[in-house]
PDB file of C-alpha atoms and ligand atoms in Angstrom:
ATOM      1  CA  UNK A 133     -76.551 -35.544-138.107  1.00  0.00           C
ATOM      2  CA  UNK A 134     -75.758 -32.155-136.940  1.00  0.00           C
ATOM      3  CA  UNK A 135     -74.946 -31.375-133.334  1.00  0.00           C
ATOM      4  CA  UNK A 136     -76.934 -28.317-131.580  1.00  0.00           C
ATOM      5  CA  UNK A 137     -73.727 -26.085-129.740  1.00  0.00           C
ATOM      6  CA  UNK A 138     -75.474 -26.673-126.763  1.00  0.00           C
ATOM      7  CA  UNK A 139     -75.155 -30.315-127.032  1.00  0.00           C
ATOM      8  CA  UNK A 140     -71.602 -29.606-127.906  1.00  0.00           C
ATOM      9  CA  UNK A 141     -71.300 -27.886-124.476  1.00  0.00           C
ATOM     10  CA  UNK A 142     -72.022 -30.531-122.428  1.00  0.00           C
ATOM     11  CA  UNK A 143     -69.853 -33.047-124.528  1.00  0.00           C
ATOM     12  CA  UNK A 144     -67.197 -30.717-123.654  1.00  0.00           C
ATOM     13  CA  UNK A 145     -67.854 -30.614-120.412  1.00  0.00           C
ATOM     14  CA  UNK A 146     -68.445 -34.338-119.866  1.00  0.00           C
ATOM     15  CA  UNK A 147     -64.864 -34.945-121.437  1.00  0.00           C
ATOM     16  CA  UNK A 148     -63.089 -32.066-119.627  1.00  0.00           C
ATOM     17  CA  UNK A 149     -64.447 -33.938-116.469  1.00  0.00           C
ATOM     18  CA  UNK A 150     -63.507 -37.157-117.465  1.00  0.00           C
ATOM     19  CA  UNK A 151     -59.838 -36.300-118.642  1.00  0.00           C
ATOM     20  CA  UNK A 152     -59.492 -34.657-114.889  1.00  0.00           C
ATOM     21  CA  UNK A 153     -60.774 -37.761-113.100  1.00  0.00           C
ATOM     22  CA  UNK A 154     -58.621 -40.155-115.246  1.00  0.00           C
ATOM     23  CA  UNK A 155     -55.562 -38.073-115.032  1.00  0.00           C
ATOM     24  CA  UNK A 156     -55.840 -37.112-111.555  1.00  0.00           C
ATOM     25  CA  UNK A 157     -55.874 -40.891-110.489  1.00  0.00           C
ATOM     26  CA  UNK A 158     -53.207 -41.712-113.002  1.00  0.00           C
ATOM     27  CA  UNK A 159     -51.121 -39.050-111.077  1.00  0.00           C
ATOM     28  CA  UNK A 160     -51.994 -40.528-107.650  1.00  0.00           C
ATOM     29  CA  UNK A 161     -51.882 -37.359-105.737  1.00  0.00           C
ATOM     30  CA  UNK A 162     -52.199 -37.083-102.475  1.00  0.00           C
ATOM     31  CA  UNK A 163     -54.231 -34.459-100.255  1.00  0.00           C
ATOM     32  CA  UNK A 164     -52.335 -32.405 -97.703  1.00  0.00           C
ATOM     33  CA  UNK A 165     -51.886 -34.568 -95.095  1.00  0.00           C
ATOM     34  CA  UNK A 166     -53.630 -34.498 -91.478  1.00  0.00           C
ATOM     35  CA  UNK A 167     -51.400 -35.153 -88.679  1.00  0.00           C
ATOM     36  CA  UNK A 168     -52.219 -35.988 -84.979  1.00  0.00           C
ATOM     37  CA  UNK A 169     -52.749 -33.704 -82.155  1.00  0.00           C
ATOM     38  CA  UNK A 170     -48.838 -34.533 -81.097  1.00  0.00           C
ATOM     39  CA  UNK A 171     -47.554 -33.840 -84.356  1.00  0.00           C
ATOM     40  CA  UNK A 172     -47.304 -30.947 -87.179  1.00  0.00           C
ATOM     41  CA  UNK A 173     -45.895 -31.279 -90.127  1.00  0.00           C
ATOM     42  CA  UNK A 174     -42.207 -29.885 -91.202  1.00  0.00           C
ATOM     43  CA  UNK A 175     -41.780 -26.835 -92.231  1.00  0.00           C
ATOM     44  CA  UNK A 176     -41.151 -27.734 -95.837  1.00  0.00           C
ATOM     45  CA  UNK A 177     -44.065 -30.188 -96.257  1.00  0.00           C
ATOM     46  CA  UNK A 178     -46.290 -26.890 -94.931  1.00  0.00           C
ATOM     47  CA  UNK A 179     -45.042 -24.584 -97.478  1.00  0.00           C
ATOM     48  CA  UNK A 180     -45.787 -27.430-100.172  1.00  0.00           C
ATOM     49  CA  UNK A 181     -49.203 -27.506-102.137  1.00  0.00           C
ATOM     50  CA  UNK A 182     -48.596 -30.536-104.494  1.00  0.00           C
ATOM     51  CA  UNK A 183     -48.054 -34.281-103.125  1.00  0.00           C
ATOM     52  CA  UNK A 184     -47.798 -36.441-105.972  1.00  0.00           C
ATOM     53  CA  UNK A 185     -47.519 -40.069-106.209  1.00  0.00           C
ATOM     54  CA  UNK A 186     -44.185 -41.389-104.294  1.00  0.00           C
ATOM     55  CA  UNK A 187     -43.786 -37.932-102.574  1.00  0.00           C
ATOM     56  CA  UNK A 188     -42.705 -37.802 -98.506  1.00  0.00           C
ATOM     57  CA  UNK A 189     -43.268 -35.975 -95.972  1.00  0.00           C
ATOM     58  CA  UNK A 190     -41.845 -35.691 -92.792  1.00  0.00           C
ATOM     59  CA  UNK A 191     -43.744 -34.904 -89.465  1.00  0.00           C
ATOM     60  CA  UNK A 192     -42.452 -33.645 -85.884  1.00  0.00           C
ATOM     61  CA  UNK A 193     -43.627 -33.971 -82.374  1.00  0.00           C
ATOM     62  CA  UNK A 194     -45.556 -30.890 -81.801  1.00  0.00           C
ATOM     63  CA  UNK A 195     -44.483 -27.943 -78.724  1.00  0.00           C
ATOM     64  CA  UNK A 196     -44.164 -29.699 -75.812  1.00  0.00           C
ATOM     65  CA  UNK A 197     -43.983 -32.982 -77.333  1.00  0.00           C
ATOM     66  CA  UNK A 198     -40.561 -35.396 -78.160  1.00  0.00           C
ATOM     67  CA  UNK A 199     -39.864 -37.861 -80.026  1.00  0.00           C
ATOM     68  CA  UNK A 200     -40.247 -41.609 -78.273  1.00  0.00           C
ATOM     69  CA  UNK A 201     -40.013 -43.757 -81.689  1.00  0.00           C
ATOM     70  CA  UNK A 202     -40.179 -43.597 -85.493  1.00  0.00           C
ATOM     71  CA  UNK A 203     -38.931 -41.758 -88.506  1.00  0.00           C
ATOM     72  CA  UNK A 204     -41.745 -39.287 -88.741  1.00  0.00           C
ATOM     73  CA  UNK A 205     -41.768 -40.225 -92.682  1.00  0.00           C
ATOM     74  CA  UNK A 206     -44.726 -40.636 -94.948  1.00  0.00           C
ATOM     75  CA  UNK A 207     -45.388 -41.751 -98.146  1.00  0.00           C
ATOM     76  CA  UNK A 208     -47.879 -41.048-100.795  1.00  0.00           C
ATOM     77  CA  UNK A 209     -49.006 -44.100-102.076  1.00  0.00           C
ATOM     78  CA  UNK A 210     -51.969 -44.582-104.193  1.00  0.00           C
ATOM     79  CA  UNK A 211     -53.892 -41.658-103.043  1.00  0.00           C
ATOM     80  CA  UNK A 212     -53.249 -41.727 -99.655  1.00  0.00           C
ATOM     81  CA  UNK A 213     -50.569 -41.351 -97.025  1.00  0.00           C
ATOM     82  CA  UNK A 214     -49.013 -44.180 -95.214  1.00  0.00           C
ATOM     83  CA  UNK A 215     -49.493 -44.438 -91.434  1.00  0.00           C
ATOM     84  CA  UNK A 216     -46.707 -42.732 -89.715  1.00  0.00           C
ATOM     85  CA  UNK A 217     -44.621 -44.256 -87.680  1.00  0.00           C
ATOM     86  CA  UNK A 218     -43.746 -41.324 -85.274  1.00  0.00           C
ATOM     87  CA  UNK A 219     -44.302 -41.819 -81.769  1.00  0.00           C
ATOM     88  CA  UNK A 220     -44.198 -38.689 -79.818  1.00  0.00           C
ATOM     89  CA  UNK A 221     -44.161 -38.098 -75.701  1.00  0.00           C
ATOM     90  CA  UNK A 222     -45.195 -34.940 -73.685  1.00  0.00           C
ATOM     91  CA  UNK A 223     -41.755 -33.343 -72.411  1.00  0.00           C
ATOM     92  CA  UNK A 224     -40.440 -34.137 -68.943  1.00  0.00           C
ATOM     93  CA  UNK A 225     -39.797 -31.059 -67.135  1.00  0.00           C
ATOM     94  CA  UNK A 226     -38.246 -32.900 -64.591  1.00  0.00           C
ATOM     95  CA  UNK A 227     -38.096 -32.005 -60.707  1.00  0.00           C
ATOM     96  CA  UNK A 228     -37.149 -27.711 -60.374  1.00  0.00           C
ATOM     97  CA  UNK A 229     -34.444 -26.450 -58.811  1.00  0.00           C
ATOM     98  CA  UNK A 230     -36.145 -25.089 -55.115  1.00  0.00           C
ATOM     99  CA  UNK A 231     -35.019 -21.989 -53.524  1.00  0.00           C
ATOM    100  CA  UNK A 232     -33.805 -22.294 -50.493  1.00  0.00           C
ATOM    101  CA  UNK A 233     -36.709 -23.208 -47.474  1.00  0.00           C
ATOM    102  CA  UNK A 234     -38.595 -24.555 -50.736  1.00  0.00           C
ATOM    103  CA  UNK A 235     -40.220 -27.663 -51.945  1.00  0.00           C
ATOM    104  CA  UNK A 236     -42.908 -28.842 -53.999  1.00  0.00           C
ATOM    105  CA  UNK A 237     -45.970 -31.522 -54.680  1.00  0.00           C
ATOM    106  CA  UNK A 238     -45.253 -32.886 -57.516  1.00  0.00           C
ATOM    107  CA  UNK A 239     -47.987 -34.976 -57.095  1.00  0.00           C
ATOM    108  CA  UNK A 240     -49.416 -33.704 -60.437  1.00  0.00           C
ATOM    109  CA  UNK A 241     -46.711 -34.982 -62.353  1.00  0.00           C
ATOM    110  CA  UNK A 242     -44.184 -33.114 -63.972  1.00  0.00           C
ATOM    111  CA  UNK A 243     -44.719 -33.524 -67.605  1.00  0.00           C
ATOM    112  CA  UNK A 244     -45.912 -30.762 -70.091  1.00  0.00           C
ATOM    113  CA  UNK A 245     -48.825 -29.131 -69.075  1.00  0.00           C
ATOM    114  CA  UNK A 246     -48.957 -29.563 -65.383  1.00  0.00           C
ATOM    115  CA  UNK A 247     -48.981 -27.723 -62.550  1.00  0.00           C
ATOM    116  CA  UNK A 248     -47.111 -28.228 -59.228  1.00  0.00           C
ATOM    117  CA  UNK A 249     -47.230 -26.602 -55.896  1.00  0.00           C
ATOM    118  CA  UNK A 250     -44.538 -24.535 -54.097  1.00  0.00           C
ATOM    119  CA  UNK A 251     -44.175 -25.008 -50.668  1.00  0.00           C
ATOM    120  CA  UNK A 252     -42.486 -23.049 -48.044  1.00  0.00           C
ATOM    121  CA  UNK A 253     -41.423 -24.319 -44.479  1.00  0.00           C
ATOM    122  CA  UNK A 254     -42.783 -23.291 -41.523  1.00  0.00           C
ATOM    123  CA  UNK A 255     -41.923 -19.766 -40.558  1.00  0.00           C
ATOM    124  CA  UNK A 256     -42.027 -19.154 -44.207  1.00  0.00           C
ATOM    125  CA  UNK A 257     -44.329 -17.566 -46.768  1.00  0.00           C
ATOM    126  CA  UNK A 258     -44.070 -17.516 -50.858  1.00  0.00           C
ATOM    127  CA  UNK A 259     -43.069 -14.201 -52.426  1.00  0.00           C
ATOM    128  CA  UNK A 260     -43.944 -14.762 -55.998  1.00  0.00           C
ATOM    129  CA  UNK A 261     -46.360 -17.549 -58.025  1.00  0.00           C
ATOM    130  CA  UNK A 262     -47.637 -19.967 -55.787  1.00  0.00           C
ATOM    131  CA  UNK A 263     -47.713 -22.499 -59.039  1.00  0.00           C
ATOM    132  CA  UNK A 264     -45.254 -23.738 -61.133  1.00  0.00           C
ATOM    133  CA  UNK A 265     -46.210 -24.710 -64.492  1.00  0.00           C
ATOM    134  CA  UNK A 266     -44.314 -27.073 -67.166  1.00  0.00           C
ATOM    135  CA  UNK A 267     -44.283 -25.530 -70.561  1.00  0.00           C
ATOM    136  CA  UNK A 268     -42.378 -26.100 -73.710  1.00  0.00           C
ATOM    137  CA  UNK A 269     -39.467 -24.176 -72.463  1.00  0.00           C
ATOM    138  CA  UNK A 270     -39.562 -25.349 -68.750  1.00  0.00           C
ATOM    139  CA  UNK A 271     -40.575 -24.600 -65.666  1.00  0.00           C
ATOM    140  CA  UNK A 272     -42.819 -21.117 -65.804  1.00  0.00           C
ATOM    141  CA  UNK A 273     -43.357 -18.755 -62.356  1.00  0.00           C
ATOM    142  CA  UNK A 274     -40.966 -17.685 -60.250  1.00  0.00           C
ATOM    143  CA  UNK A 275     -41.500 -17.521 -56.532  1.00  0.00           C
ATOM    144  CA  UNK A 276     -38.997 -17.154 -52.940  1.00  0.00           C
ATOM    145  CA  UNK A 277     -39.658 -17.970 -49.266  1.00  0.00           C
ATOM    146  CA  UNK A 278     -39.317 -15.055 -46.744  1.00  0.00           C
ATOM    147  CA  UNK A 279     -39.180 -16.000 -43.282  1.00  0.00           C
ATOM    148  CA  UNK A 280     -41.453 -14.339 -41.143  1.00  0.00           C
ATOM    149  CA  UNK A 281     -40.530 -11.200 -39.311  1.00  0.00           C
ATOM    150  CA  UNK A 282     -42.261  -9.546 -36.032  1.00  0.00           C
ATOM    151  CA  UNK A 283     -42.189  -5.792 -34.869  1.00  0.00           C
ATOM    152  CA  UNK A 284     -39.317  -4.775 -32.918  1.00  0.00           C
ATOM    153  CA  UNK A 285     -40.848  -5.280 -29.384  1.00  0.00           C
ATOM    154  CA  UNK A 286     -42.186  -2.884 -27.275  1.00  0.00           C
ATOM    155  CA  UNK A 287     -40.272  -0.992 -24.846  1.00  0.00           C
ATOM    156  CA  UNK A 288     -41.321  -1.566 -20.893  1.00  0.00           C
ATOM    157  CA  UNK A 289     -41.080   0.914 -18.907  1.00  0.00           C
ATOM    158  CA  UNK A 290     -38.787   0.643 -15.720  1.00  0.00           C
ATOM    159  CA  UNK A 291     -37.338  -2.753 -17.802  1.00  0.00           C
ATOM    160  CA  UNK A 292     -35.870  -3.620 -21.076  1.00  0.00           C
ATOM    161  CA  UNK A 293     -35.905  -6.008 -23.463  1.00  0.00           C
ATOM    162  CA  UNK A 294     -33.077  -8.258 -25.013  1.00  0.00           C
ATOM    163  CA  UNK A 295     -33.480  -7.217 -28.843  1.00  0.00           C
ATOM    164  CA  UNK A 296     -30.432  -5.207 -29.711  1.00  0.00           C
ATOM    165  CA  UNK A 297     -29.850  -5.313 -33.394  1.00  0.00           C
ATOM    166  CA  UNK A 298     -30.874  -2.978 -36.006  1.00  0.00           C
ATOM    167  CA  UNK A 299     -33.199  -5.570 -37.447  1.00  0.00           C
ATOM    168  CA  UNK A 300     -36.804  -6.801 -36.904  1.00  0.00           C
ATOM    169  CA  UNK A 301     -37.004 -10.231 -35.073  1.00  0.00           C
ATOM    170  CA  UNK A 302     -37.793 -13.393 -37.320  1.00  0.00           C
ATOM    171  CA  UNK A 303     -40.038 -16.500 -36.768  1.00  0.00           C
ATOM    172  CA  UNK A 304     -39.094 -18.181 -33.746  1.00  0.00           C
ATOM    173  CA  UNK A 305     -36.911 -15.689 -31.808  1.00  0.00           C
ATOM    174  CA  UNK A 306     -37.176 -15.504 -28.451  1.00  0.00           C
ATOM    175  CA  UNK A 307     -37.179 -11.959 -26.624  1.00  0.00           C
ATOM    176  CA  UNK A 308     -35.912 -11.927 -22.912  1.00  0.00           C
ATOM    177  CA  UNK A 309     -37.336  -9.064 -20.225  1.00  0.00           C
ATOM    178  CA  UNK A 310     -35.978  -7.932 -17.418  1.00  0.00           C
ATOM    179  CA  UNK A 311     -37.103  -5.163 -14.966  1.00  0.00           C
ATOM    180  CA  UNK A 312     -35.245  -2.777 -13.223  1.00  0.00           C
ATOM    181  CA  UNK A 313     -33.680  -2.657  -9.778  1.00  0.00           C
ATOM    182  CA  UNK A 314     -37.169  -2.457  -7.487  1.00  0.00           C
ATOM    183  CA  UNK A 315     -39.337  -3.207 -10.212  1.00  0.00           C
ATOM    184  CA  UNK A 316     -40.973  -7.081 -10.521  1.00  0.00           C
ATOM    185  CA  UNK A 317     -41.866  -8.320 -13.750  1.00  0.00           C
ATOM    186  CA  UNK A 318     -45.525  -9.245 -14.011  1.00  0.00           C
ATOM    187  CA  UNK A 319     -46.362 -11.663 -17.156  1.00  0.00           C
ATOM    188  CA  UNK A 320     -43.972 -13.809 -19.512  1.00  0.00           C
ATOM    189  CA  UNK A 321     -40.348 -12.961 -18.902  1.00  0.00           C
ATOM    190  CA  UNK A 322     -39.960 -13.860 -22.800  1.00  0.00           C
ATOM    191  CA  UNK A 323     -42.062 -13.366 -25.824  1.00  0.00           C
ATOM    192  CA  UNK A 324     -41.632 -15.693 -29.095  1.00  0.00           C
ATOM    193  CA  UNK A 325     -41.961 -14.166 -32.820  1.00  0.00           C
ATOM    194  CA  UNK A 326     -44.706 -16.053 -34.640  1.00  0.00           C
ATOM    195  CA  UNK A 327     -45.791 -15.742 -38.153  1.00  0.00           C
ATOM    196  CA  UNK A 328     -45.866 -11.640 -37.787  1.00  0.00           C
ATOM    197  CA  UNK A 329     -46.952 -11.415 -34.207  1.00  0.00           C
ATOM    198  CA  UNK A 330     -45.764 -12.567 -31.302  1.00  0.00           C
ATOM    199  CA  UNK A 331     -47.077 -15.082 -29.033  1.00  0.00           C
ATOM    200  CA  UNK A 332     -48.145 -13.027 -26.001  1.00  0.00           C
ATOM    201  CA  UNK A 333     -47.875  -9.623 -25.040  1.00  0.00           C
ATOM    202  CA  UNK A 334     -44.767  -7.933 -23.965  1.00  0.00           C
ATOM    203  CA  UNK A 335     -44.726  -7.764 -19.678  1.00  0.00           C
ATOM    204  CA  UNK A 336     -44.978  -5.065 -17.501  1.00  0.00           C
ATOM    205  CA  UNK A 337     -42.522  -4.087 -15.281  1.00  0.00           C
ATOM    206  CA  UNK A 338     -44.289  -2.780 -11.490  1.00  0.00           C
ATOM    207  CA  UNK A 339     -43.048  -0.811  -8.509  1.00  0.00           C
ATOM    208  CA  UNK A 340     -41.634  -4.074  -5.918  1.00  0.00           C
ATOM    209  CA  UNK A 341     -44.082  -3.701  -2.739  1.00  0.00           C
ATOM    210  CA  UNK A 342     -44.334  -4.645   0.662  1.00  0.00           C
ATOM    211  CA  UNK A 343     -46.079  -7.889   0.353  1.00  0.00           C
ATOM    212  CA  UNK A 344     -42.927  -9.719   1.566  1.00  0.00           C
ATOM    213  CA  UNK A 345     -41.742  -7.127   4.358  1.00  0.00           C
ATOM    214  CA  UNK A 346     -38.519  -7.679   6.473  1.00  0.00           C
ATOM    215  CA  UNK A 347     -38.453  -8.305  10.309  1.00  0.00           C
ATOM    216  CA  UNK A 348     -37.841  -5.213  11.302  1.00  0.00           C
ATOM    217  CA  UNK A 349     -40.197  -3.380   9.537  1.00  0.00           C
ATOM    218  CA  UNK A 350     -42.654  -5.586  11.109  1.00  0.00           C
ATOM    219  CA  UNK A 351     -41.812  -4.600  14.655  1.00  0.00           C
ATOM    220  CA  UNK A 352     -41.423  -0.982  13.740  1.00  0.00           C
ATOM    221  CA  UNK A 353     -45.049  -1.173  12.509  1.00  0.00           C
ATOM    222  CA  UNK A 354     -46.456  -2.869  15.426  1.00  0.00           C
ATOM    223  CA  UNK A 355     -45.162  -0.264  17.703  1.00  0.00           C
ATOM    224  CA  UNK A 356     -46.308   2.578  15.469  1.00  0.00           C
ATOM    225  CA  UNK A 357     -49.976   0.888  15.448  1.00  0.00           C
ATOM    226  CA  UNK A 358     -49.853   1.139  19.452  1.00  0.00           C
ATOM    227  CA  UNK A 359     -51.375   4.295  21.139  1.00  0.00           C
ATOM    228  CA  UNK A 360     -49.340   6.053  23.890  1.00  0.00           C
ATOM    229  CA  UNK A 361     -49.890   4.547  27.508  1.00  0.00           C
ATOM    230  CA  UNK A 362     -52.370   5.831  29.282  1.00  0.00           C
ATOM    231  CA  UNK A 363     -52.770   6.120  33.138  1.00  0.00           C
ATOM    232  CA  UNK A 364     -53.372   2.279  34.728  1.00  0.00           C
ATOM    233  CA  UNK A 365     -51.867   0.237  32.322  1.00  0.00           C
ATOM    234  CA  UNK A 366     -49.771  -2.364  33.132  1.00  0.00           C
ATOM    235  CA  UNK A 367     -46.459  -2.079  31.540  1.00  0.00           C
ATOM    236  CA  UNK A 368     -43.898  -4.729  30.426  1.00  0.00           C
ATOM    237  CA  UNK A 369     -40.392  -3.578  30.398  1.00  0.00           C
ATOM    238  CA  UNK A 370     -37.731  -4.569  27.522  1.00  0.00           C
ATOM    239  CA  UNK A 371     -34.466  -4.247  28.044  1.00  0.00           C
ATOM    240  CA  UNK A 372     -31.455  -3.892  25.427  1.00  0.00           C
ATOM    241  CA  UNK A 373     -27.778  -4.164  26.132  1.00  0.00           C
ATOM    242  CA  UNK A 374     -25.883  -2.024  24.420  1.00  0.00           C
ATOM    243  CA  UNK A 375     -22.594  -2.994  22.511  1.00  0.00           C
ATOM    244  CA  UNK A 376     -19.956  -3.314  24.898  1.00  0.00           C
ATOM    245  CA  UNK A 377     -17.519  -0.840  23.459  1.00  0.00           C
ATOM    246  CA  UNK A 378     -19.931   2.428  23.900  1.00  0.00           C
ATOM    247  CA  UNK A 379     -21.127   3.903  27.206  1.00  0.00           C
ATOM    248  CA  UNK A 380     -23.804   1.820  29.102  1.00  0.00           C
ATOM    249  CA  UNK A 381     -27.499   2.961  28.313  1.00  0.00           C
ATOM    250  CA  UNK A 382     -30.199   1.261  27.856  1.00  0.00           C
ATOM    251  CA  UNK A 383     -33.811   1.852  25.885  1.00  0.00           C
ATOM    252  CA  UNK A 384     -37.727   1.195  27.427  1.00  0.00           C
ATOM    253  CA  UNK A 385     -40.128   0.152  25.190  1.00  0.00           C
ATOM    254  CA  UNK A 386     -43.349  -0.085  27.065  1.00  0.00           C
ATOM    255  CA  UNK A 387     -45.919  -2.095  25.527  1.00  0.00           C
ATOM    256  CA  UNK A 388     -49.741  -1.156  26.299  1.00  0.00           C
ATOM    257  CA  UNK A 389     -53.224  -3.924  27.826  1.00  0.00           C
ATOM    258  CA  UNK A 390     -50.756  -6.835  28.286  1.00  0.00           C
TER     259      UNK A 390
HETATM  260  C1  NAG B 261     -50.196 -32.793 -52.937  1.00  0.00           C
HETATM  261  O1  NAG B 261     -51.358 -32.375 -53.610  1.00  0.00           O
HETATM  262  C2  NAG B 261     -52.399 -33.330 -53.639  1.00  0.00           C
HETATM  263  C3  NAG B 261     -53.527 -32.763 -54.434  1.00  0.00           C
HETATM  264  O2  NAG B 261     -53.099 -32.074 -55.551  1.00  0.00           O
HETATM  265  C4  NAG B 261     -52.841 -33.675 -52.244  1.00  0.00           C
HETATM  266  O3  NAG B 261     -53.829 -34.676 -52.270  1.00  0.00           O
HETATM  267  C5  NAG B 261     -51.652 -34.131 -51.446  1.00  0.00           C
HETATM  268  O4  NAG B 261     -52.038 -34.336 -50.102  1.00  0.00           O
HETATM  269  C6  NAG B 261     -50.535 -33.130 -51.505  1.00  0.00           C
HETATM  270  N1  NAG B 261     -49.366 -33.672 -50.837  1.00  0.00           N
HETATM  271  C7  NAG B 261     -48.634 -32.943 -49.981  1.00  0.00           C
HETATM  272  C8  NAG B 261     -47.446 -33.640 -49.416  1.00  0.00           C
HETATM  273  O5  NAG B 261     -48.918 -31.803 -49.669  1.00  0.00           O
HETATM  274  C1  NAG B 262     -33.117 -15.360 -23.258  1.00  0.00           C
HETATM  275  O1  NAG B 262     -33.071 -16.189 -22.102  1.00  0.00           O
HETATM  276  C2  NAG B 262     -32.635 -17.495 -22.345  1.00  0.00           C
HETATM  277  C3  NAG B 262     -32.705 -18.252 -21.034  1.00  0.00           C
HETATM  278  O2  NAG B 262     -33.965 -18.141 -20.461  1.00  0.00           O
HETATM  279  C4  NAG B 262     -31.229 -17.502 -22.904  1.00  0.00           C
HETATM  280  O3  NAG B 262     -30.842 -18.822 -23.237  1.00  0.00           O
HETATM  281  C5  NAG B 262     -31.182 -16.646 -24.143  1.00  0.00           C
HETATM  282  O4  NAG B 262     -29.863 -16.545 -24.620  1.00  0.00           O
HETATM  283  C6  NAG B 262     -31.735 -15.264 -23.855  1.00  0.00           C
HETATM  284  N1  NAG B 262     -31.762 -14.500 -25.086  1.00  0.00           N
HETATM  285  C7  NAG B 262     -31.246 -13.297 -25.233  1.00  0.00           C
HETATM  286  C8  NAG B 262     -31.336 -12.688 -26.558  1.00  0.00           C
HETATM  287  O5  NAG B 262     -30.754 -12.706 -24.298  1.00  0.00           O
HETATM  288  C1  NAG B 263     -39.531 -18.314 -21.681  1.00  0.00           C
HETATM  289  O1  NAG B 263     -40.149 -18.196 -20.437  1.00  0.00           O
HETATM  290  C2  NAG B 263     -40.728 -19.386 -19.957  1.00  0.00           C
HETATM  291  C3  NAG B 263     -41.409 -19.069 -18.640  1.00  0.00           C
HETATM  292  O2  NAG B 263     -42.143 -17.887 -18.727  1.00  0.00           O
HETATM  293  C4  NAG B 263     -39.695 -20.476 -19.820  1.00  0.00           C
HETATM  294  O3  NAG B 263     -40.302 -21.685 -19.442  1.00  0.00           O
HETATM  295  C5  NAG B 263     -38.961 -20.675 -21.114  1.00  0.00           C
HETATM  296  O4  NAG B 263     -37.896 -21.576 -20.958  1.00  0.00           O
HETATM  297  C6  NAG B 263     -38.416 -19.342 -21.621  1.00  0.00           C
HETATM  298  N1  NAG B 263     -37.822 -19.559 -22.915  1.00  0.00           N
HETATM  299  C7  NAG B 263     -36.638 -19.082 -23.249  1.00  0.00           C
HETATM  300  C8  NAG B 263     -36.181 -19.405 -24.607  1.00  0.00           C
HETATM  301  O5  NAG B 263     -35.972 -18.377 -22.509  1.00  0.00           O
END
C-alpha cells in the first residue's frame, strides 16, 4: 500500500501535534502568571518568558500597597502556580503635619487613596489645596492659613482713629475713635475687623451743640428774647452788690408784663 503525499501531510501534522502536546505536559510549564490587583510581579519574573516545571516567582505589593504577611513566592507545579501566600495592605499615610492655625477631618481615613479635609480656624482662610490626598509617596497638596485682614480704617474728620502701624488690621482687632476737642462722636466708639470687613461703619465725629446749655447762657437768652419796656409797664427791680473791693455801683435789670 502506497501512501498519497497528502495523506502523508496530515500524518505529519497529526504527529507534530501530538509530540507538542506530550512534550509540553512532560515539561510542565507554566503560563505567565496572573497576580492580584495588590500585587505585580518582580521585576525579574516580568522580563521572563519561560516558567518551567519547579520554577518561582516572586510577587510584590503593588504602589501604594505593603506587605502585611507572606513570602510573595510561587511555584510552578504541574501546570499551574501555587496560591501565593502574600498578603498585602494599602499604605498608612498616617496623620500630616498641620501648619500652623490648621487641622483636618480625617474622617475619610488616612490610608492610600483617600482624601482628607484642611481646616483653618476661625479668622482664617486656606491659601493653597483645600484637599489632601494620600498617595504612594505621601501626603499630596500643599495649602497655609492666612488670617484675615481689614482695610486700614477710615479717617474721621475732626477725630482719629487708634490704628497706628504700617500694617492692615487682622481678624478680631478692635479700632478705638475719638473726636476732637468740641466735636461728639455719633455711632460706635470702636469698630471690630471681621473676615475682610469690619463690623460696622467707622463714626462720625459732629460739631458739640447747645442741647445741654450752661446757666448763664440761659439767662442771657431770656433777657435777649425780652423787648425793651414800653410806657406803663410795671417794672421789677434787681439789684447786684458789687464785690467789696471795687467802688460801689450797682446794675438794673428791668424785667417787662410781670
Ligand atoms: C468630617 O467630614 C465628614 C464627611 O466627610 C462629616 O460628616 C463630618 O461632620 C466632618 N467632621 C468635622 C469635624 O468637620
Ligand atoms: C481701645 O479701647 C479699649 C477700651 O475701650 C482699650 O482696652 C484698648 O486698648 C483700645 N485700643 C487701642 C488700640 O487703643
Ligand atoms: C467697643 O464699644 C462698645 C460700646 O460701643 C463697648 O461696649 C465695648 O467694650 C468696646 N470694645 C472695646 C474692645 O473697646
Amino acid at each position: 500500500m502506497e501512501l498519497l503525499p497528502e495523506d502523508n501531510l496530515k500524518s505529519n501534522l497529526l504527529l507534530l501535534l501530538l509530540l507538542h502536546l506530550f512534550v509540553g505536559s512532560f515539561a510542565g510549564d507554566c503560563p505567565k502568571p496572573e497576580v492580584g490587583e495588590n500585587m505585580v510581579l518582580s521585576e525579574a519574573a516580568l522580563l521572563k518568558n519561560d516558567f518551567p516545571e519547579g520554577s518561582k516567582v516572586l510577587l510584590e505589593c503593588a504602589r501604594g500597597y505593603e506587605k502585611a504577611s507572606g513570602s510573595g513566592t510561587i511555584d510552578c507545579v504541574d501546570n499551574k502556580w501555587t496560591e501565593p501566600d502574600l498578603n498585602c495592605k494599602k499604605l498608612d499615610c498616617g496623620q500630616p503635619k498641620p501648619e500652623p492655625h490648621m487641622s483636618f477631618n480625617t474622617s475619610g481615613g488616612t490610608v492610600f487613596g483617600s482624601r482628607i479635609k484642611v481646616i483653618c480656624e476661625e479668622g482664617y482662610w486656606i491659601l493653597g489645596t483645600s484637599f489632601k490626598h494620600c498617595y504612594a509617596t505621601g501626603w499630596f497638596g500643599k495649602a497655609t492659613c492666612k488670617i484675615f485682614t481689614c482695610p486700614k480704617p477710615a479717617e474721621v474728620k475732626n477725630g482719629k482713629n487708634s490704628w497706628i502701624a504700617d500694617t492692615v488690621p487682622e481678624y478680631g482687632q478692635v479700632i478705638n475713635f475719638t473726636c476732637n476737642e468740641g466735636y461728639v462722636l455719633s455711632g460706635s466708639k470702636n469698630i471690630t475687623c471681621g473676615k475682610t470687613k469690619y463690623d460696622s461703619p467707622p463714626p462720625q465725629c459732629i460739631e458739640r451743640t447747645t442741647a445741654s446749655p450752661s446757666a448763664t447762657t440761659v439767662i442771657a437768652r431770656i433777657f435777649t428774647s425780652i423787648s425793651t419796656p414800653q410806657q406803663g409797664d410795671k417794672f421789677i427791680t434787681f439789684e447786684k452788690k458789687a464785690p467789696r473791693t471795687s467802688e460801689p455801683s450797682s446794675t438794673t435789670t428791668s424785667l417787662k408784663g410781670i
